[in-house]
Short mmCIF file of C-alpha atoms in Angstrom, two decimals:
data_model
loop_
_atom_site.label_atom_id
_atom_site.label_comp_id
_atom_site.label_asym_id
_atom_site.label_seq_id
_atom_site.Cartn_x
_atom_site.Cartn_y
_atom_site.Cartn_z
CA LYS P 1 0.01 0.03 -0.01
CA PRO P 2 1.30 3.50 -0.83
CA LEU P 3 0.38 5.26 2.44
CA GLY P 4 0.67 4.39 6.10
CA SER P 5 0.74 6.27 9.41
CA SER P 6 2.92 6.16 12.44
CA HIS P 7 3.80 8.15 15.56
CA CYS P 8 6.19 10.82 14.48
CA PRO P 9 9.13 11.00 16.89
CA CYS P 10 9.99 14.52 15.74
CA THR P 11 6.64 16.25 16.41
CA GLY P 12 4.97 13.72 18.66
CA ALA P 13 1.91 13.67 16.29
CA ARG P 14 0.33 11.02 14.17
CA ALA P 15 1.93 11.39 10.69
CA THR P 16 1.59 9.83 7.35
CA TYR P 17 4.44 8.34 5.20
CA MET P 18 4.80 6.86 1.89
CA GLU P 19 5.45 2.98 2.21
CA CYS P 20 7.57 1.33 -0.48
CA GLU P 21 8.10 -2.24 -1.43
CA LEU P 22 11.86 -1.58 -1.66
CA ASP P 23 13.94 -1.36 1.41
CA ILE P 24 15.62 1.95 0.49
CA SER P 25 18.10 1.87 3.35
CA ARG P 26 19.30 -1.65 2.32
CA ALA P 27 19.63 -0.69 -1.33
CA PHE P 28 22.32 1.87 -0.27
CA GLY P 29 24.05 -0.50 2.08
CA VAL P 30 22.65 1.07 5.39
CA SER P 31 21.59 -1.30 8.13
CA ALA P 32 18.59 0.53 9.72
CA LYS P 33 16.31 -0.40 12.55
CA ASP P 34 12.58 -0.38 12.06
CA ASP P 35 12.22 2.50 14.50
CA GLY P 36 15.51 4.19 13.74
CA PRO P 37 16.04 7.69 12.38
CA PRO P 38 15.83 8.36 8.66
CA SER P 39 18.89 8.84 6.42
CA VAL P 40 19.48 10.93 3.30
CA PHE P 41 20.50 8.99 0.13
CA CYS P 42 21.75 10.48 -3.08
CA VAL P 43 20.14 8.77 -6.23
CA THR P 44 21.98 9.14 -9.59
CA ASP P 45 21.59 7.41 -12.94
CA GLU P 46 24.24 4.93 -11.92
CA MET P 47 22.07 3.68 -8.99
CA LEU P 48 19.04 3.52 -11.32
CA ARG P 49 20.98 1.21 -13.61
CA HIS P 50 21.84 -1.24 -10.77
CA PRO P 51 20.69 -4.77 -11.67
CA LYS P 52 19.22 -5.40 -8.28
CA TRP P 53 18.07 -1.99 -6.95
CA GLY P 54 17.52 0.02 -10.00
CA GLN P 55 13.82 -0.76 -10.77
CA GLY P 56 12.86 -0.40 -7.16
CA LEU P 57 14.44 3.05 -7.06
CA LYS P 58 12.70 4.08 -10.11
CA ASP P 59 9.39 3.09 -8.57
CA VAL P 60 10.11 5.20 -5.40
CA LEU P 61 10.93 8.14 -7.53
CA ASP P 62 7.61 7.72 -9.55
CA LYS P 63 5.61 7.50 -6.24
CA MET P 64 7.36 10.38 -4.41
CA GLY P 65 7.39 12.50 -7.53
CA GLU P 66 3.74 12.09 -7.82
CA ARG P 67 3.09 12.97 -4.21
CA SER P 68 5.16 16.17 -4.75
CA ARG P 69 3.23 17.02 -7.74
CA ARG P 70 -0.09 16.78 -5.97
CA ALA P 71 1.12 18.73 -3.05
CA GLN P 72 2.24 21.59 -5.33
CA GLY P 73 -0.66 21.59 -7.64
CA LEU P 74 1.46 20.93 -10.70
CA SER P 75 0.04 19.40 -13.88
CA LYS P 76 3.14 17.21 -14.44
CA ALA P 77 5.51 15.62 -12.06
CA VAL P 78 9.19 17.14 -11.93
CA THR P 79 10.54 13.89 -10.43
CA TYR P 80 9.94 10.63 -11.95
CA GLY P 81 11.56 7.16 -12.60
CA GLY P 82 10.72 6.61 -16.33
CA GLY P 83 12.09 7.77 -19.53
CA MET P 84 15.62 9.18 -19.66
CA VAL P 85 15.22 9.60 -15.78
CA LEU P 86 17.90 11.80 -14.36
CA GLY P 87 20.79 12.56 -16.70
CA SER P 88 22.95 15.22 -14.95
CA CYS P 89 20.41 15.63 -12.17
CA LYS P 90 20.37 14.02 -8.65
CA VAL P 91 17.70 13.29 -6.20
CA TYR P 92 18.33 13.30 -2.59
CA LEU P 93 15.93 10.93 -0.75
CA LEU P 94 14.94 11.02 2.90
CA ALA P 95 14.04 7.58 3.96
CA ALA P 96 14.01 4.90 6.56
CA LYS P 97 13.83 1.35 5.32
CA HIS P 98 10.55 1.07 3.47
CA GLN P 99 9.34 4.58 4.38
CA GLY P 100 9.89 7.46 2.02
CA LEU P 101 9.77 10.94 3.80
CA GLY P 102 11.05 13.47 1.36
CA LEU P 103 12.93 14.28 -1.84
CA LEU P 104 15.15 17.02 -3.17
CA LYS P 105 16.00 17.09 -6.89
CA ILE P 106 18.83 19.23 -8.20
CA GLY P 107 20.52 19.69 -11.57
CA PRO P 108 22.62 22.20 -13.55
CA LYS P 109 20.80 24.63 -15.88
CA ARG P 110 21.96 27.31 -18.34
CA LEU P 111 19.89 30.41 -17.51
CA TYR P 112 19.61 33.99 -18.78
CA ILE P 113 19.07 36.20 -15.72
CA ALA P 114 18.46 39.89 -15.29
CA LYS P 115 20.54 41.11 -12.45
CA GLY P 116 18.34 44.26 -12.20
CA ALA P 117 15.42 46.11 -13.73
CA ASP P 118 17.75 48.39 -15.76
CA GLU P 119 20.43 45.77 -16.57
CA GLY P 120 20.95 43.40 -19.43
CA LEU P 121 20.83 39.60 -19.22
CA VAL P 122 23.60 37.52 -17.80
CA GLU P 123 24.19 33.94 -18.79
CA ILE P 124 24.86 31.65 -15.73
CA ASN P 125 25.12 27.98 -15.21
CA PRO P 126 24.11 27.37 -11.62
CA LEU P 127 23.02 24.21 -9.78
CA CYS P 128 19.28 24.46 -9.45
CA VAL P 129 16.77 23.20 -6.95
CA LEU P 130 14.01 21.56 -9.19
CA ASP P 131 11.85 19.78 -6.69
CA PHE P 132 11.60 19.75 -2.90
CA TYR P 133 9.00 17.91 -0.86
CA VAL P 134 8.59 16.47 2.60
CA VAL P 135 5.75 14.08 3.31
CA GLU P 136 2.69 15.64 5.02
CA GLY P 137 2.82 15.26 8.68
CA HIS P 138 6.66 15.46 8.90
CA GLN P 139 6.97 19.12 7.81
CA ARG P 140 7.68 20.67 11.19
CA GLY P 141 10.08 18.12 12.62
CA GLY P 142 13.32 19.60 11.07
CA LEU P 143 13.53 16.92 8.30
CA GLY P 144 13.28 19.34 5.41
CA PHE P 145 16.17 21.34 6.96
CA THR P 146 18.18 18.14 7.48
CA LEU P 147 17.58 17.05 3.84
CA PHE P 148 18.58 20.52 2.48
CA ARG P 149 21.59 20.80 4.57
CA ARG P 150 22.92 17.38 3.57
CA MET P 151 22.58 18.32 -0.02
CA LEU P 152 24.44 21.55 0.49
CA SER P 153 27.30 19.69 2.29
CA SER P 154 27.44 17.00 -0.26
CA GLU P 155 27.52 19.41 -3.22
CA GLY P 156 29.84 21.85 -1.56
CA VAL P 157 27.46 24.85 -2.48
CA ALA P 158 25.89 27.76 -0.48
CA PRO P 159 22.10 28.22 -0.76
CA ALA P 160 22.71 31.67 -2.11
CA LYS P 161 24.57 30.14 -5.13
CA LEU P 162 21.72 28.03 -6.21
CA ALA P 163 18.83 28.95 -8.53
CA TYR P 164 15.25 27.74 -7.59
CA ASP P 165 12.76 26.70 -10.25
CA ARG P 166 9.24 28.28 -9.56
CA PRO P 167 9.77 28.08 -5.77
CA SER P 168 6.59 27.84 -3.74
CA PRO P 169 5.80 30.52 -1.06
CA LYS P 170 6.69 27.88 1.51
CA LEU P 171 10.13 27.34 0.00
CA ILE P 172 10.71 31.09 -0.15
CA GLY P 173 9.79 31.28 3.56
CA PHE P 174 12.07 28.31 4.31
CA LEU P 175 14.98 29.97 2.61
CA ARG P 176 14.28 33.36 4.40
CA LYS P 177 14.02 31.66 7.79
CA HIS P 178 17.02 29.40 7.68
CA PHE P 179 19.47 31.13 5.30
CA SER P 180 18.40 34.82 5.32
CA LEU P 181 17.63 34.86 1.63
CA ALA P 182 14.96 37.20 0.64
CA ARG P 183 15.93 39.79 -2.09
CA TYR P 184 15.71 38.87 -5.73
CA THR P 185 14.67 40.21 -9.08
CA PRO P 186 11.61 38.43 -10.66
CA GLN P 187 12.49 36.71 -13.84
CA SER P 188 10.53 35.95 -16.92
CA ASN P 189 11.72 32.23 -16.84
CA HIS P 190 10.27 32.00 -13.22
CA PHE P 191 13.56 30.90 -11.64
CA VAL P 192 14.60 32.68 -8.50
CA VAL P 193 18.22 33.86 -8.27
CA PHE P 194 18.80 35.74 -5.00
CA ASP P 195 20.79 39.00 -5.04
CA ALA P 196 23.25 37.27 -2.78
CA TYR P 197 24.25 35.11 -5.74
CA TRP P 198 26.26 38.06 -7.25
CA SER P 199 28.25 38.60 -4.17
CA SER P 200 32.02 37.98 -4.15
CA GLY P 201 32.86 34.29 -4.95
CA ALA P 202 29.34 33.74 -6.58
CA LEU P 203 30.86 32.64 -9.94
CA ARG P 204 33.39 30.25 -8.35
CA SER P 205 30.64 28.61 -6.21
CA GLY P 206 27.50 28.97 -8.49
CA GLY P 207 28.67 28.48 -12.01
CA SER P 208 30.18 30.49 -14.85
CA ALA P 209 28.71 33.70 -16.04
CA ALA P 210 29.00 35.83 -19.21
CA SER P 211 27.52 39.13 -20.21
CA GLY P 212 24.12 38.56 -21.98
CA GLY P 213 22.68 40.55 -24.72
CA SER P 214 19.08 41.70 -25.24
CA GLY P 215 17.72 38.34 -26.36
CA GLY P 216 14.64 37.02 -24.72
CA VAL P 217 14.39 34.37 -22.07
CA SER P 218 12.14 31.42 -22.79
CA ALA P 219 9.40 30.73 -20.20
CA ARG P 220 9.18 27.23 -18.84
CA ARG P 221 6.91 25.38 -16.29
CA SER P 222 7.12 23.96 -14.43
CA ARG P 223 26.72 3.06 -5.16
CA SER P 224 28.65 6.22 -6.24
CA SER P 225 25.86 7.58 -4.02
CA VAL P 226 26.20 7.41 -0.23
CA GLY P 227 23.75 7.71 2.69
CA PHE P 228 23.86 10.24 5.30
CA GLU P 229 21.85 9.69 8.48
CA ALA P 230 19.48 12.31 10.04
CA GLY P 231 20.12 10.78 13.31
CA ALA P 232 22.56 8.19 14.70
CA ARG P 233 24.83 6.26 12.30
CA GLY P 234 23.76 2.93 11.06
CA GLY P 235 25.78 0.06 9.77
CA GLY P 236 27.24 0.52 6.20
CA GLY P 237 26.43 4.22 5.32
CA PRO P 238 29.14 6.82 5.97
CA ALA P 239 27.89 10.07 7.45
CA LEU P 240 28.94 13.37 5.80
CA GLY P 241 29.88 16.23 8.13
CA PRO P 242 28.18 17.14 11.39
CA ARG P 243 24.63 16.32 12.10
CA ALA P 244 22.35 19.13 10.93
CA PRO P 245 20.88 21.08 13.78
CA SER P 246 17.20 20.32 14.57
CA ALA P 247 14.96 23.15 13.53
CA PRO P 248 11.11 23.23 12.86
CA PRO P 249 10.81 24.44 9.29
CA ASP P 250 7.43 25.41 7.89
CA PHE P 251 7.96 23.69 4.58
CA GLU P 252 6.05 21.33 2.30
#
């Protein structure tokens, strides 16, 4: 069955989760207890081609991507397990054994961005946040913050150096609360690039840039991998960096 419910240790409330046939923790070599904390796993095309775990991971991406689509009211899922799948993108999964709790999809994009109302376009190639979702009932337990921080640590990038594809009001609030990101120039392609992107070191951390002309910007809609534990360490998955501090984000 795709849905279940449990007592959420983070909030103390009854919470829903997405139950998967695949033991996600085992697929990434992590020995997790049934009542243990969730871990963050990075899914790449290499894992999706794995002869034993690949199809199961594709099914997980399909189910969680559909949950994210419904939660955001989109006509088409951004994350899915079929077709060409990920390419240069990655999906960070927050999971505990058979329970899917959240996803974060990232990937590089070539964008034309206006730095200001009276300035021309600049071509940049940043890493972009394409899809971010935490299962309903777990959104105020710090899991979204843990998932996001693990991605930042793994990719070696600051949140200000990312571009965000059609971010929801909740994501905008999340970034303001945890990373003090608020100021940006609205773009015709609906990506958000915060003003802090252009600060010193932005090009080294966020991609290359070149002066743009006056051309238009098209509108659009929207085991190399390792596991990182949100709580105590398990058996086979190495942790990356210090544990992210617990914080109660208001985020979907």
